[in-house]
XYZ file of C-alpha atoms in Angstrom:
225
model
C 0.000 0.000 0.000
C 0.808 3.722 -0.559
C -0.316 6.822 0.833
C -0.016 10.255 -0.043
C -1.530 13.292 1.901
C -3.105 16.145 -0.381
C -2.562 19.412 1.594
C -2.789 22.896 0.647
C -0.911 26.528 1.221
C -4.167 27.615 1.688
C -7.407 27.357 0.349
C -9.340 27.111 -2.913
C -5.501 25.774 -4.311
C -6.711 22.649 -6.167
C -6.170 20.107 -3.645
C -8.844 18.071 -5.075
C -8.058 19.021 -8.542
C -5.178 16.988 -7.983
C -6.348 13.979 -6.225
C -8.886 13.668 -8.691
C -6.383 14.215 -11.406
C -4.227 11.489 -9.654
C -7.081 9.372 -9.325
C -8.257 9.019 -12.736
C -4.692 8.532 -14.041
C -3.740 5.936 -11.490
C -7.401 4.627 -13.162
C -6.477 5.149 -16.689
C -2.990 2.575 -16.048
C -5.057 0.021 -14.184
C -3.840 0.358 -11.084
C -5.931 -0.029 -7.482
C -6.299 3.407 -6.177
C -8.853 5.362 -3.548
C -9.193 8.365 -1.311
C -10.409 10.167 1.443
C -11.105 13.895 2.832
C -11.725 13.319 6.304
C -13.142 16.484 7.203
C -15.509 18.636 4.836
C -16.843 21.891 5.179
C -19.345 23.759 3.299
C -21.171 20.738 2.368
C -24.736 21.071 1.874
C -26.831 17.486 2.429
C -29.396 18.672 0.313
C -27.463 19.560 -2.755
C -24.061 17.047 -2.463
C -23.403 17.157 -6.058
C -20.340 19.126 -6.692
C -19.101 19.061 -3.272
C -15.380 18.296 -3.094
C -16.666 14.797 -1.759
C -18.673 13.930 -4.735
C -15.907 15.161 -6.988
C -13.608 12.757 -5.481
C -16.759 9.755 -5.695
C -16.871 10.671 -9.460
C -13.287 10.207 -10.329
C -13.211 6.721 -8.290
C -16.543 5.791 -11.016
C -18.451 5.558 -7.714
C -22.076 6.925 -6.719
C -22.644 9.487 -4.558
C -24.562 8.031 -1.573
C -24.672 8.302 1.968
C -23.233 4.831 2.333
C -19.808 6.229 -0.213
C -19.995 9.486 1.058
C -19.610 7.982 4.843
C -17.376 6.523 3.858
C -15.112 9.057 1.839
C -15.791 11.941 4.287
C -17.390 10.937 7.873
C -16.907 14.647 9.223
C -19.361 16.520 6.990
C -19.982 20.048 8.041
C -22.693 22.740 6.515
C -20.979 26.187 7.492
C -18.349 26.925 5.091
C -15.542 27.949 7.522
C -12.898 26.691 9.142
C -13.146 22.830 10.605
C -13.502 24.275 13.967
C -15.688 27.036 13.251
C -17.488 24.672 10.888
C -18.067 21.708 13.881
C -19.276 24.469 16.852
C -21.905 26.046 14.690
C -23.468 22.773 14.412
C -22.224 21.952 18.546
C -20.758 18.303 17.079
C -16.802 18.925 18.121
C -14.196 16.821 16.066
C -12.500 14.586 17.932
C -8.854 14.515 16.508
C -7.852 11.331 17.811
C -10.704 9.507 16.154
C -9.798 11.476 12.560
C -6.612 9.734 13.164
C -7.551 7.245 13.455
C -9.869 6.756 10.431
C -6.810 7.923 8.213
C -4.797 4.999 10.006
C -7.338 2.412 9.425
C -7.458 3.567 5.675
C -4.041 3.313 5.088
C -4.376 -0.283 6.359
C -6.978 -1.046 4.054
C -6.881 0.436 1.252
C -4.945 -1.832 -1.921
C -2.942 0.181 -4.029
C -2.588 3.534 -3.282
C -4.841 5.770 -0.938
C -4.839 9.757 -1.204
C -5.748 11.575 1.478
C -6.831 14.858 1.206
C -6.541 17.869 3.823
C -9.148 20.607 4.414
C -7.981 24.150 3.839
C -4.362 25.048 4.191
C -1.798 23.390 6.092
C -2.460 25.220 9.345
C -6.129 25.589 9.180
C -7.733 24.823 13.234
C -9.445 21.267 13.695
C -10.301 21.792 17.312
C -9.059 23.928 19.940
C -6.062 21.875 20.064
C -5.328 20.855 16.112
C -4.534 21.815 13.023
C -4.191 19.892 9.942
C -0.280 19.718 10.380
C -1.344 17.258 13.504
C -2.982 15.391 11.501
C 0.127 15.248 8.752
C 2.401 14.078 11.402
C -0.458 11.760 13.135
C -0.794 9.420 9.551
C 3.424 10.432 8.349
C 2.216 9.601 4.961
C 4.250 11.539 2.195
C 2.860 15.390 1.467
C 1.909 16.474 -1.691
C 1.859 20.530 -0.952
C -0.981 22.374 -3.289
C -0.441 26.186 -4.108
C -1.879 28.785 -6.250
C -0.548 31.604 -8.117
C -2.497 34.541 -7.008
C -0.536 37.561 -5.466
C 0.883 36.157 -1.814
C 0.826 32.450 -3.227
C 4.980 32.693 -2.639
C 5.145 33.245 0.585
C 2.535 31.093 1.867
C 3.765 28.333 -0.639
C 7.183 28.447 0.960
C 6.064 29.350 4.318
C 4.016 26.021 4.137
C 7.344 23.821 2.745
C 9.428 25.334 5.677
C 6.678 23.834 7.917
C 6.183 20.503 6.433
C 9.945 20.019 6.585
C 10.460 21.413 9.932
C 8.530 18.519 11.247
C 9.976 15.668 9.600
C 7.373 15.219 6.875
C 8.497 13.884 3.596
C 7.423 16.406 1.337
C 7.371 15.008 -2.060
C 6.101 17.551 -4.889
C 5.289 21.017 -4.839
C 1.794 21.486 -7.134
C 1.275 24.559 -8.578
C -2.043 25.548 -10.456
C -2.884 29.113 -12.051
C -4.754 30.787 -9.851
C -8.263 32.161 -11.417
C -8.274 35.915 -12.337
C -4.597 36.583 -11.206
C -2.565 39.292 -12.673
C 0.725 37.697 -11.297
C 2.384 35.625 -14.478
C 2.450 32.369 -13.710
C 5.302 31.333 -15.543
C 7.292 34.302 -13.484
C 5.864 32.437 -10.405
C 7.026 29.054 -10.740
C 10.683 30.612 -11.742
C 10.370 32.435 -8.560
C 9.580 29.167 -6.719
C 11.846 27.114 -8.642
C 14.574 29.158 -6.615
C 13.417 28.135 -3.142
C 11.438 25.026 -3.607
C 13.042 21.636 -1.795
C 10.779 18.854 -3.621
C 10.023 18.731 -7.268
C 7.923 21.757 -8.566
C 5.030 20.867 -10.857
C 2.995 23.271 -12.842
C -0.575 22.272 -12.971
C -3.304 23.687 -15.899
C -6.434 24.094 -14.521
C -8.599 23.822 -18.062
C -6.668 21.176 -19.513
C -8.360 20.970 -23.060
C -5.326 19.732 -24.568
C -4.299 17.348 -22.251
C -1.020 19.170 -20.812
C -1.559 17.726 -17.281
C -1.209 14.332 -18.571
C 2.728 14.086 -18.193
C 2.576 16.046 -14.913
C 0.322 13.752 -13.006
C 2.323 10.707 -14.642
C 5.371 12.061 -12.445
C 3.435 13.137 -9.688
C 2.195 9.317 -9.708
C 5.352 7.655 -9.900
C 7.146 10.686 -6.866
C 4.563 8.851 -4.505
C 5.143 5.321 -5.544
């Protein structure tokens, strides 16, 4: 089995853009693959198509149920804030240790390999207590870090790497995607990363209509294998 944990340098960076991406190529070769996002905020029950849990669903070729979505994200919150702010609007507190535990039991299970994907950015509050970095270092499953290119996306792209390697975390690609309505060049901003960056540096297109992501989630694929 192997594991990879999907986290971002904040949010709205295309966190699940990638895992689906990775998903559906790890698909396309034939090879055993699932995933998980623990925690999920700004999910509405009534309307779960779209949601970054159904998106995930659609890319394993699986229905979007209660039984799959239970099963893909347990911790399903309506408010869309931070997981803290998310679980005491609804009074339901998250208990860290049983997250954990959840990614743990995954890992055992899962055949082939199992992506994991974080909530927010890297530092975003679980509880009182924990932020998704706890949980990095809880499952020590390899880090793929997600970043944008909007103005800012430098410095919170490198602040997270500094942090992920600080800890101990194996931190194997650096996942760039072009951040919506920017006026920073992107190309300027992966030179400027390319500079600073400790893991592989992968530029991500976000509408991929001719198929450009292809050899970038091929090496993103074989960095966590």
């Amino acid at each position: 089995m192997t594991a990879a944990f999907i986290t971002g340098a904040g949010t709205g960076v295309g966190k699940t853009f990638i895992a689906c991406g990775l998903i559906r190529h790890y698909r396309r070769h034939g090879r055993s693959v699932s995933a998980i996002k623990p925690i999920v905020s700004g999910f509405d029950p009534a309307a779960p198509s779209g949601s970054d849990p159904a998106l995930l669903l659609d890319a394993l070729g699986q229905e979007c149920n209660a039984v799959t979505l239970e099963r893909v994200s347990p911790w399903r919150f309506l408010a869309p804030l931070s997981p803290d702010m998310a679980a005491r609007a609804e009074s339901r507190p998250i208990d860290f240790q049983a997250v954990s535990a959840f990614c743990r039991a995954s890992m055992a299970q899962a055949k082939g390999t199992l992506l994991i994907e974080g909530i927010g950015g890297i530092m975003v509050p679980l509880d009182a207590r924990h932020t998704v970095l706890d949980l990095m270092i809880a499952v020590k499953a390899p880090v793929v870090l997600a970043g944008g290119s909007y103005l800012g996306a430098l410095s919170h792209i490198l602040s997270a790497q500094e942090v992920i390697l600080r800890n101990g975390l194996d931190l194997c690609a650096i996942a760039v995607s072009e951040s919506e309505g920017s006026e920073v060049p992107f190309d300027e901003t992966l030179v400027s990363l390319g500079h600073f960056a400790k893991a592989p540096l992968l530029a991500l297109v976000r509408q991929d209509r001719e198929g450009k992501n292809t050899g970038v989630f091929q090496r993103l694929g074989d960095l966590i294998a």
